[in-house]
Short mmCIF file of C-alpha atoms in Angstrom, two decimals:
data_model
loop_
_atom_site.label_atom_id
_atom_site.label_comp_id
_atom_site.label_asym_id
_atom_site.label_seq_id
_atom_site.Cartn_x
_atom_site.Cartn_y
_atom_site.Cartn_z
CA MET A 178 80.28 121.82 68.19
CA ALA A 179 82.47 124.76 69.18
CA VAL A 180 84.18 122.59 71.76
CA VAL A 181 84.94 119.90 69.21
CA THR A 182 86.54 122.49 66.96
CA VAL A 183 88.69 123.81 69.77
CA GLU A 184 89.74 120.29 70.66
CA ARG A 185 90.69 119.57 67.06
CA LYS A 186 92.75 122.75 66.90
CA VAL A 187 94.47 121.83 70.16
CA LEU A 188 95.35 118.41 68.76
CA GLU A 189 96.55 119.86 65.43
CA LYS A 190 98.77 122.34 67.23
CA ASN A 191 100.06 119.55 69.47
CA ASP A 192 100.84 117.35 66.46
CA GLN A 193 102.82 120.16 64.83
CA ILE A 194 104.98 120.62 67.90
CA ALA A 195 105.31 116.84 68.30
CA GLN A 196 106.63 116.65 64.75
CA GLN A 197 109.20 119.36 65.55
CA ASN A 198 110.25 117.42 68.65
CA ARG A 199 110.57 114.27 66.53
CA GLU A 200 112.88 116.03 64.08
CA VAL A 201 115.04 117.28 66.94
CA PHE A 202 115.25 113.74 68.37
CA LEU A 203 116.16 112.26 64.97
CA LYS A 204 118.78 114.92 64.34
CA ASN A 205 120.39 114.14 67.70
CA ARG A 206 119.98 110.36 67.23
CA VAL A 207 117.99 110.00 70.45
CA PHE A 208 115.49 107.13 70.65
CA VAL A 209 112.44 108.31 72.58
CA ILE A 210 109.78 106.28 74.35
CA ASN A 211 106.51 107.59 75.75
CA LEU A 212 105.72 105.37 78.75
CA VAL A 213 102.00 105.24 79.49
CA SER A 214 99.68 103.29 81.83
CA SER A 215 97.06 103.47 84.55
CA PRO A 216 98.23 104.94 87.85
CA GLY A 217 100.22 102.37 89.78
CA SER A 218 100.93 99.89 86.98
CA GLY A 219 104.65 100.22 87.60
CA LYS A 220 105.98 102.72 85.06
CA THR A 221 108.49 104.21 87.48
CA SER A 222 109.57 100.78 88.71
CA ILE A 223 110.12 99.66 85.10
CA LEU A 224 112.20 102.78 84.58
CA GLU A 225 114.25 102.10 87.74
CA ARG A 226 114.87 98.52 86.57
CA THR A 227 115.84 99.77 83.09
CA LEU A 228 118.29 102.34 84.48
CA GLY A 229 119.71 99.69 86.81
CA TYR A 230 120.14 97.25 83.94
CA PHE A 231 122.03 99.59 81.63
CA LYS A 232 124.17 101.14 84.40
CA GLY A 233 125.31 103.86 82.00
CA SER A 234 126.08 101.49 79.10
CA VAL A 235 123.25 103.29 77.32
CA LYS A 236 123.07 106.99 78.09
CA ILE A 237 119.56 107.76 79.26
CA GLY A 238 117.63 110.93 79.99
CA VAL A 239 114.25 111.05 81.75
CA ILE A 240 111.25 113.35 81.64
CA GLU A 241 108.80 112.66 84.48
CA GLY A 242 105.20 113.76 83.99
CA ASP A 243 102.96 113.95 87.04
CA VAL A 244 99.73 115.66 88.01
CA GLN A 245 101.35 116.68 91.27
CA THR A 246 104.57 116.13 93.27
CA ASP A 247 108.10 115.25 92.15
CA LEU A 248 108.05 111.89 93.95
CA ASP A 249 108.90 109.98 90.75
CA ALA A 250 111.81 112.27 89.88
CA GLN A 251 113.11 111.75 93.43
CA ARG A 252 113.06 107.98 92.84
CA ILE A 253 115.02 108.45 89.59
CA ALA A 254 117.50 110.90 91.11
CA LYS A 255 119.65 108.15 92.64
CA PHE A 256 120.58 106.90 89.15
CA ASN A 257 122.26 110.20 88.43
CA VAL A 258 120.85 110.66 84.93
CA PRO A 259 119.54 113.93 83.43
CA THR A 260 115.95 114.17 84.73
CA VAL A 261 113.30 116.84 84.28
CA GLN A 262 110.04 116.80 86.23
CA ILE A 263 106.94 118.22 84.56
CA VAL A 264 104.07 118.87 87.00
CA THR A 265 100.84 119.31 85.05
CA ASN A 266 98.94 120.81 88.00
CA GLY A 267 95.83 118.77 87.39
CA GLY A 268 96.38 118.23 83.66
CA CYS A 269 95.58 114.64 82.73
CA HIS A 270 98.31 114.09 80.11
CA LEU A 271 101.58 115.48 78.78
CA GLU A 272 101.55 117.59 75.63
CA ALA A 273 104.26 118.14 73.04
CA ASN A 274 104.89 121.75 74.08
CA LEU A 275 105.59 120.66 77.68
CA VAL A 276 108.13 118.15 76.40
CA ARG A 277 109.68 120.79 74.10
CA ASP A 278 110.08 123.13 77.06
CA ALA A 279 111.53 120.37 79.24
CA LEU A 280 114.16 119.69 76.56
CA THR A 281 115.84 123.00 77.30
CA ASN A 282 117.06 121.29 80.49
CA ILE A 283 118.48 118.18 78.83
CA ASN A 284 121.45 118.15 76.48
CA LEU A 285 120.35 115.70 73.79
CA LYS A 286 123.95 115.29 72.64
CA ASP A 287 124.65 113.58 75.99
CA ILE A 288 121.98 110.88 75.69
CA GLN A 289 120.95 108.02 73.39
CA LEU A 290 117.60 107.18 74.93
CA LEU A 291 114.97 109.50 76.35
CA VAL A 292 112.22 108.01 78.48
CA ILE A 293 109.16 110.20 78.93
CA GLU A 294 107.03 108.87 81.78
CA ASN A 295 103.55 110.20 81.13
CA VAL A 296 100.82 110.96 83.67
CA GLY A 297 99.15 107.78 84.98
CA ASN A 298 96.04 107.69 82.84
CA LEU A 299 94.89 105.02 80.43
CA VAL A 300 92.64 107.38 78.44
CA CYS A 301 93.85 110.90 77.71
CA PRO A 302 97.57 110.43 76.87
CA SER A 303 96.60 108.14 73.98
CA ASN A 304 95.62 111.13 71.82
CA TYR A 305 98.70 113.26 72.39
CA ASP A 306 101.78 112.62 70.28
CA LEU A 307 104.87 113.94 72.08
CA GLY A 308 107.28 113.25 69.20
CA GLU A 309 108.29 109.84 70.57
CA ALA A 310 109.50 106.94 68.42
CA VAL A 311 107.22 104.51 70.26
CA LYS A 312 104.51 104.49 72.87
CA VAL A 313 105.08 101.76 75.45
CA VAL A 314 102.01 100.83 77.48
CA VAL A 315 102.37 99.08 80.84
CA ALA A 316 99.47 96.93 82.06
CA SER A 317 99.60 95.31 85.47
CA THR A 318 98.31 91.77 85.94
CA THR A 319 96.29 93.10 88.90
CA GLU A 320 94.15 95.35 86.70
CA GLY A 321 92.13 92.62 84.98
CA ASP A 322 92.49 90.93 81.62
CA ASP A 323 89.80 93.08 80.00
CA LYS A 324 91.70 96.37 80.05
CA PRO A 325 92.77 96.36 76.35
CA LEU A 326 89.12 95.96 75.33
CA LYS A 327 87.89 98.66 77.71
CA TYR A 328 90.63 101.21 76.92
CA PRO A 329 91.38 100.34 73.29
CA ALA A 330 92.87 103.64 72.07
CA MET A 331 95.94 103.32 74.26
CA PHE A 332 96.65 99.75 73.17
CA ARG A 333 95.95 100.62 69.52
CA ASN A 334 98.41 103.52 69.56
CA ALA A 335 101.17 101.69 71.43
CA SER A 336 103.96 99.70 69.78
CA VAL A 337 105.01 97.78 72.89
CA LEU A 338 103.04 96.27 75.78
CA LEU A 339 104.75 95.42 79.05
CA ILE A 340 102.55 93.06 81.07
CA ASN A 341 103.94 93.92 84.48
CA LYS A 342 103.69 92.43 88.00
CA THR A 343 103.72 88.88 86.65
CA ASP A 344 104.84 87.78 90.14
CA LEU A 345 101.31 88.55 91.36
CA VAL A 346 99.58 86.21 88.88
CA PRO A 347 99.20 83.40 91.46
CA TYR A 348 97.32 85.77 93.77
CA VAL A 349 95.01 87.53 91.34
CA ASN A 350 92.36 86.33 88.95
CA SER A 351 94.53 86.94 85.87
CA ASN A 352 94.95 84.79 82.78
CA LEU A 353 97.97 86.03 80.83
CA ASP A 354 96.88 84.26 77.64
CA ILE A 355 93.53 86.03 77.68
CA LEU A 356 95.18 89.36 78.47
CA LYS A 357 97.57 88.89 75.53
CA GLN A 358 94.76 87.79 73.22
CA ASN A 359 92.70 90.84 74.16
CA ALA A 360 95.66 93.14 73.52
CA LEU A 361 96.45 91.54 70.15
CA LYS A 362 92.78 91.71 69.15
CA ILE A 363 93.02 95.50 69.51
CA ASN A 364 96.52 95.76 68.00
CA PRO A 365 98.00 92.67 66.29
CA ARG A 366 101.39 94.39 65.86
CA LEU A 367 102.06 94.86 69.58
CA VAL A 368 105.44 93.64 70.79
CA ILE A 369 104.73 92.08 74.20
CA PHE A 370 107.08 91.50 77.13
CA LEU A 371 106.13 89.88 80.45
CA THR A 372 107.86 91.72 83.27
CA SER A 373 108.13 91.80 87.04
CA CYS A 374 110.04 94.50 88.84
CA ALA A 375 109.89 92.38 92.00
CA THR A 376 111.63 89.31 90.51
CA GLY A 377 113.31 90.90 87.50
CA GLU A 378 111.49 88.63 85.06
CA GLY A 379 111.58 89.93 81.50
CA ILE A 380 113.74 92.97 82.26
CA THR A 381 116.67 91.60 80.22
CA ASP A 382 114.46 90.92 77.18
CA TRP A 383 112.88 94.36 77.40
CA CYS A 384 116.20 96.16 77.86
CA GLU A 385 117.94 94.25 75.07
CA TRP A 386 115.05 95.14 72.76
CA LEU A 387 115.60 98.76 73.77
CA ARG A 388 119.37 98.49 73.24
CA LYS A 389 118.83 97.34 69.65
CA LYS A 390 116.49 100.27 69.00
CA VAL A 391 119.02 102.72 70.41
CA ALA A 392 121.84 101.24 68.28
CA THR A 393 120.01 101.56 64.97
CA MET B 28 93.22 131.64 77.13
CA ALA B 29 90.29 130.88 74.84
CA VAL B 30 90.56 127.22 75.72
CA VAL B 31 90.43 127.94 79.44
CA THR B 32 87.24 129.92 78.92
CA VAL B 33 85.64 127.11 76.98
CA GLU B 34 86.63 124.64 79.68
CA ARG B 35 85.15 126.86 82.36
CA LYS B 36 81.90 127.17 80.43
CA VAL B 37 81.80 123.39 79.97
CA LEU B 38 82.23 122.94 83.71
CA GLU B 39 79.62 125.58 84.55
CA LYS B 40 77.12 123.94 82.23
CA ASN B 41 77.96 120.56 83.74
CA ASP B 42 77.47 121.88 87.27
CA GLN B 43 74.04 123.26 86.35
CA ILE B 44 72.87 119.91 85.01
CA ALA B 45 74.46 118.12 87.99
CA GLN B 46 72.43 120.35 90.31
CA GLN B 47 69.25 119.44 88.41
CA ASN B 48 70.16 115.75 88.72
CA ARG B 49 70.74 116.22 92.45
CA GLU B 50 67.30 117.76 92.91
CA VAL B 51 65.70 114.85 91.04
CA PHE B 52 67.57 112.37 93.27
CA LEU B 53 66.54 114.20 96.45
CA LYS B 54 62.92 114.41 95.34
CA ASN B 55 62.91 110.66 94.72
CA ARG B 56 64.85 109.91 97.92
CA VAL B 57 67.59 108.10 96.03
CA PHE B 58 71.08 108.11 97.56
CA VAL B 59 73.64 108.36 94.77
CA ILE B 60 77.32 107.45 94.78
CA ASN B 61 79.84 108.28 92.07
CA LEU B 62 82.37 105.44 92.15
CA VAL B 63 85.77 106.51 90.83
CA SER B 64 89.27 105.02 90.58
CA SER B 65 92.16 104.07 88.33
CA PRO B 66 91.41 101.37 85.78
CA GLY B 67 91.48 97.97 87.47
CA SER B 68 91.24 99.06 91.11
CA GLY B 69 88.15 96.92 91.56
CA LYS B 70 85.15 99.25 91.18
CA THR B 71 83.03 96.63 89.43
CA SER B 72 84.06 93.94 91.92
CA ILE B 73 83.10 96.23 94.80
CA LEU B 74 79.77 96.77 93.11
CA GLU B 75 79.25 93.02 92.65
CA ARG B 76 80.06 92.44 96.32
CA THR B 77 77.70 95.25 97.34
CA LEU B 78 74.83 93.89 95.25
CA GLY B 79 75.51 90.40 96.61
CA TYR B 80 75.47 91.69 100.18
CA PHE B 81 72.16 93.51 99.96
CA LYS B 82 70.42 90.79 97.91
CA GLY B 83 67.53 93.14 97.21
CA SER B 84 67.16 94.33 100.84
CA VAL B 85 68.22 97.73 99.49
CA LYS B 86 66.88 98.46 96.02
CA ILE B 87 69.78 99.42 93.83
CA GLY B 88 70.16 100.82 90.32
CA VAL B 89 73.42 101.00 88.39
CA ILE B 90 74.85 103.28 85.72
CA GLU B 91 78.01 101.87 84.15
CA GLY B 92 80.40 104.33 82.49
CA ASP B 93 83.04 102.95 80.16
CA VAL B 94 85.23 104.25 77.38
CA GLN B 95 84.31 101.20 75.34
CA THR B 96 82.42 97.86 75.68
CA ASP B 97 79.55 96.85 77.96
CA LEU B 98 81.66 94.24 79.77
CA ASP B 99 80.93 95.80 83.18
CA ALA B 100 77.18 95.95 82.57
CA GLN B 101 77.32 92.27 81.57
CA ARG B 102 78.95 91.46 84.93
CA ILE B 103 76.18 93.36 86.75
CA ALA B 104 73.37 91.82 84.67
CA LYS B 105 73.29 88.63 86.75
CA PHE B 106 72.11 90.60 89.79
CA ASN B 107 68.95 91.54 87.93
CA VAL B 108 68.94 95.21 88.95
CA PRO B 109 68.13 98.17 86.68
CA THR B 110 71.37 98.88 84.81
CA VAL B 111 72.24 101.39 82.12
CA GLN B 112 75.55 101.32 80.24
CA ILE B 113 77.03 104.62 79.06
CA VAL B 114 79.81 104.18 76.49
CA THR B 115 81.77 107.42 76.22
CA ASN B 116 83.49 106.42 72.96
CA GLY B 117 86.88 107.67 74.07
CA GLY B 118 85.62 110.25 76.57
CA CYS B 119 87.70 110.14 79.74
CA HIS B 120 84.93 110.80 82.29
CA LEU B 121 81.17 110.86 82.73
CA GLU B 122 79.33 114.16 82.62
CA ALA B 123 76.08 115.21 84.24
CA ASN B 124 74.17 115.31 80.95
CA LEU B 125 75.10 111.68 80.20
CA VAL B 126 73.76 110.68 83.61
CA ARG B 127 70.60 112.73 83.06
CA ASP B 128 70.01 110.96 79.74
CA ALA B 129 70.69 107.55 81.32
CA LEU B 130 68.04 108.28 83.97
CA THR B 131 65.30 108.02 81.35
CA ASN B 132 65.96 104.26 81.47
CA ILE B 133 65.75 103.89 85.26
CA ASN B 134 62.60 104.41 87.30
CA LEU B 135 63.91 106.26 90.34
CA LYS B 136 60.77 105.38 92.28
CA ASP B 137 61.89 101.74 92.17
CA ILE B 138 65.31 102.28 93.77
CA GLN B 139 66.85 103.64 96.98
CA LEU B 140 70.49 103.64 95.94
CA LEU B 141 72.02 104.52 92.58
CA VAL B 142 75.63 103.55 91.96
CA ILE B 143 77.29 105.38 89.07
CA GLU B 144 80.50 103.59 88.13
CA ASN B 145 82.63 106.19 86.39
CA VAL B 146 85.28 105.65 83.72
CA GLY B 147 88.50 104.25 85.18
CA ASN B 148 90.57 107.41 85.47
CA LEU B 149 92.10 108.98 88.55
CA VAL B 150 92.34 112.46 87.02
CA CYS B 151 89.48 113.72 84.85
CA PRO B 152 86.35 112.51 86.71
CA SER B 153 87.41 114.52 89.78
CA ASN B 154 86.22 117.78 88.17
CA TYR B 155 82.82 116.62 86.99
CA ASP B 156 79.94 116.68 89.45
CA LEU B 157 77.25 114.25 88.33
CA GLY B 158 74.74 115.22 91.00
CA GLU B 159 75.84 112.47 93.38
CA ALA B 160 75.58 112.64 97.16
CA VAL B 161 79.13 111.36 97.59
CA LYS B 162 82.16 110.49 95.51
CA VAL B 163 83.66 107.16 96.59
CA VAL B 164 87.25 106.61 95.45
CA VAL B 165 88.69 103.11 95.28
CA ALA B 166 92.47 102.71 95.60
CA SER B 167 94.07 99.31 95.21
CA THR B 168 96.92 98.28 97.51
CA THR B 169 98.84 97.28 94.36
CA GLU B 170 98.99 100.85 93.05
CA GLY B 171 101.47 102.23 95.57
CA ASP B 172 101.00 104.21 98.76
CA ASP B 173 101.82 107.52 97.06
CA LYS B 174 98.69 107.76 94.90
CA PRO B 175 96.77 110.27 97.08
CA LEU B 176 99.74 112.65 96.90
CA LYS B 177 100.18 112.22 93.16
CA TYR B 178 96.48 112.48 92.25
CA PRO B 179 95.22 114.81 95.00
CA ALA B 180 92.09 116.24 93.35
CA MET B 181 90.28 112.92 93.36
CA PHE B 182 91.05 112.24 97.03
CA ARG B 183 90.20 115.83 97.98
CA ASN B 184 86.79 115.67 96.28
CA ALA B 185 85.86 112.23 97.58
CA SER B 186 83.99 111.58 100.83
CA VAL B 187 84.86 107.89 101.11
CA LEU B 188 88.02 105.93 100.33
CA LEU B 189 87.90 102.18 99.83
CA ILE B 190 91.40 100.73 100.10
CA ASN B 191 90.79 97.60 98.07
CA LYS B 192 92.67 94.34 97.42
CA THR B 193 93.92 94.18 101.02
CA ASP B 194 94.45 90.44 100.45
CA LEU B 195 97.42 91.35 98.21
CA VAL B 196 99.26 93.36 100.89
CA PRO B 197 101.60 90.45 101.77
CA TYR B 198 102.74 90.26 98.13
CA VAL B 199 103.20 93.93 97.29
CA ASN B 200 105.29 96.69 98.72
CA SER B 201 102.34 98.40 100.42
CA ASN B 202 102.09 99.97 103.85
CA LEU B 203 98.44 100.61 104.68
CA ASP B 204 99.29 103.08 107.43
CA ILE B 205 101.29 105.23 105.03
CA LEU B 206 98.59 104.99 102.38
CA LYS B 207 95.97 106.10 104.93
CA GLN B 208 98.20 108.90 106.21
CA ASN B 209 98.77 110.15 102.67
CA ALA B 210 95.04 110.11 101.95
CA LEU B 211 94.17 111.94 105.19
CA LYS B 212 96.91 114.50 104.52
CA ILE B 213 95.03 115.43 101.33
CA ASN B 214 91.56 115.12 102.86
CA PRO B 215 91.26 114.76 106.66
CA ARG B 216 87.50 114.11 106.43
CA LEU B 217 87.78 110.94 104.34
CA VAL B 218 85.83 107.95 105.68
CA ILE B 219 88.10 104.96 105.02
CA PHE B 220 87.22 101.28 104.65
CA LEU B 221 89.70 98.46 104.03
CA THR B 222 88.17 96.00 101.57
CA SER B 223 88.97 92.84 99.68
CA CYS B 224 86.61 91.43 97.09
CA ALA B 225 88.62 88.19 97.17
CA THR B 226 88.15 87.52 100.91
CA GLY B 227 85.15 89.75 101.61
CA GLU B 228 87.06 91.79 104.20
CA GLY B 229 85.38 95.09 104.97
CA ILE B 230 82.37 94.53 102.72
CA THR B 231 79.97 94.36 105.69
CA ASP B 232 81.29 97.62 107.18
CA TRP B 233 81.08 99.38 103.82
CA CYS B 234 77.59 98.09 103.05
CA GLU B 235 76.23 98.89 106.52
CA TRP B 236 77.60 102.43 106.15
CA LEU B 237 75.75 102.61 102.83
CA ARG B 238 72.56 101.19 104.36
CA LYS B 239 72.54 103.96 106.99
CA LYS B 240 72.96 106.61 104.27
CA VAL B 241 70.11 105.12 102.28
CA ALA B 242 67.83 105.06 105.33
CA THR B 243 68.30 108.73 106.24
#
């Protein structure tokens, strides 16, 4: 019972800081997405494709969250956008205070869109508001069509679902209709894009959706 | 600081119960594996292949851990082996007390091998001993060769690595040598098997390794 209380306090404190982050983002007119998924679903590849698509026509900043290493930040470095790496040292999710601290290294006046790539984990990040406008969950076609049912909190709390690696559908036992149905059963309001970072499928639709959000 | 103390106490308590579980397993001569991975790496498929291989020649029991649903237990049901589903209701990993409670539904005298399929999560389950003999981590070729470096605790604490979905190597940007090197950099003692549940590659080697462990 003591542990539950501590956990609730941790979440309350996190939500307070997340709300402060959100106000800072609104004040600076920065649209913020919290990119979440299992390890290896393609979050960083989606981000690379997104940066490549906009080529500076939307000013983007990046916060990379990882348990260990700055390998993802290294991949992003070639796009020459403001990037901050958060290493959680074993921590299974980002928290609002880590994002707040990372913001001291990004000038929000210089960007219109901030992408926060969370730790690869389909469970824990679902509970932690970072102050984002939307959570975007990436699910790979290789992971099985049952994932929304088995990890419902993440799909319930997300606004957008990117079904990624569609190029692998012919080689895996995936039925996109069932995957979509399962996702919409958990969250009927999900905006869904089918994407492939190998072929580029869906990247234009996803990025143009983003561009509209940034403009408003 | 208070939170760290609580966490440490939680882990200490978990380790005590895990040790009790371990003694019960040893007394009953049951070899126990804790099967861990990202969501969708193929843990349940590996388990199906393993049960299909032994066809009762090794007596197996199963504990299924999931955040939500009993979909995995339903898949295992057709093999007609003792199976208990643990639903963590949002919890990101199994704990030793959950396994202890599940054991009241399995007669250990009837089995030689107990497979505990953990929640799909490459971070949190690494810290929680369940009383198993070995942790077996499954990594899919679709997840990227950098996963051992980015999620080191799981690979450090595992004894066996199954590199799964080898049939997809031609279609993804995966280099098995680099993946293996990265894993062995984190944990030089890892026993590695290359497996595919689609083609059956490596299943015999993996199962015969298991059979030897069960026999000793």
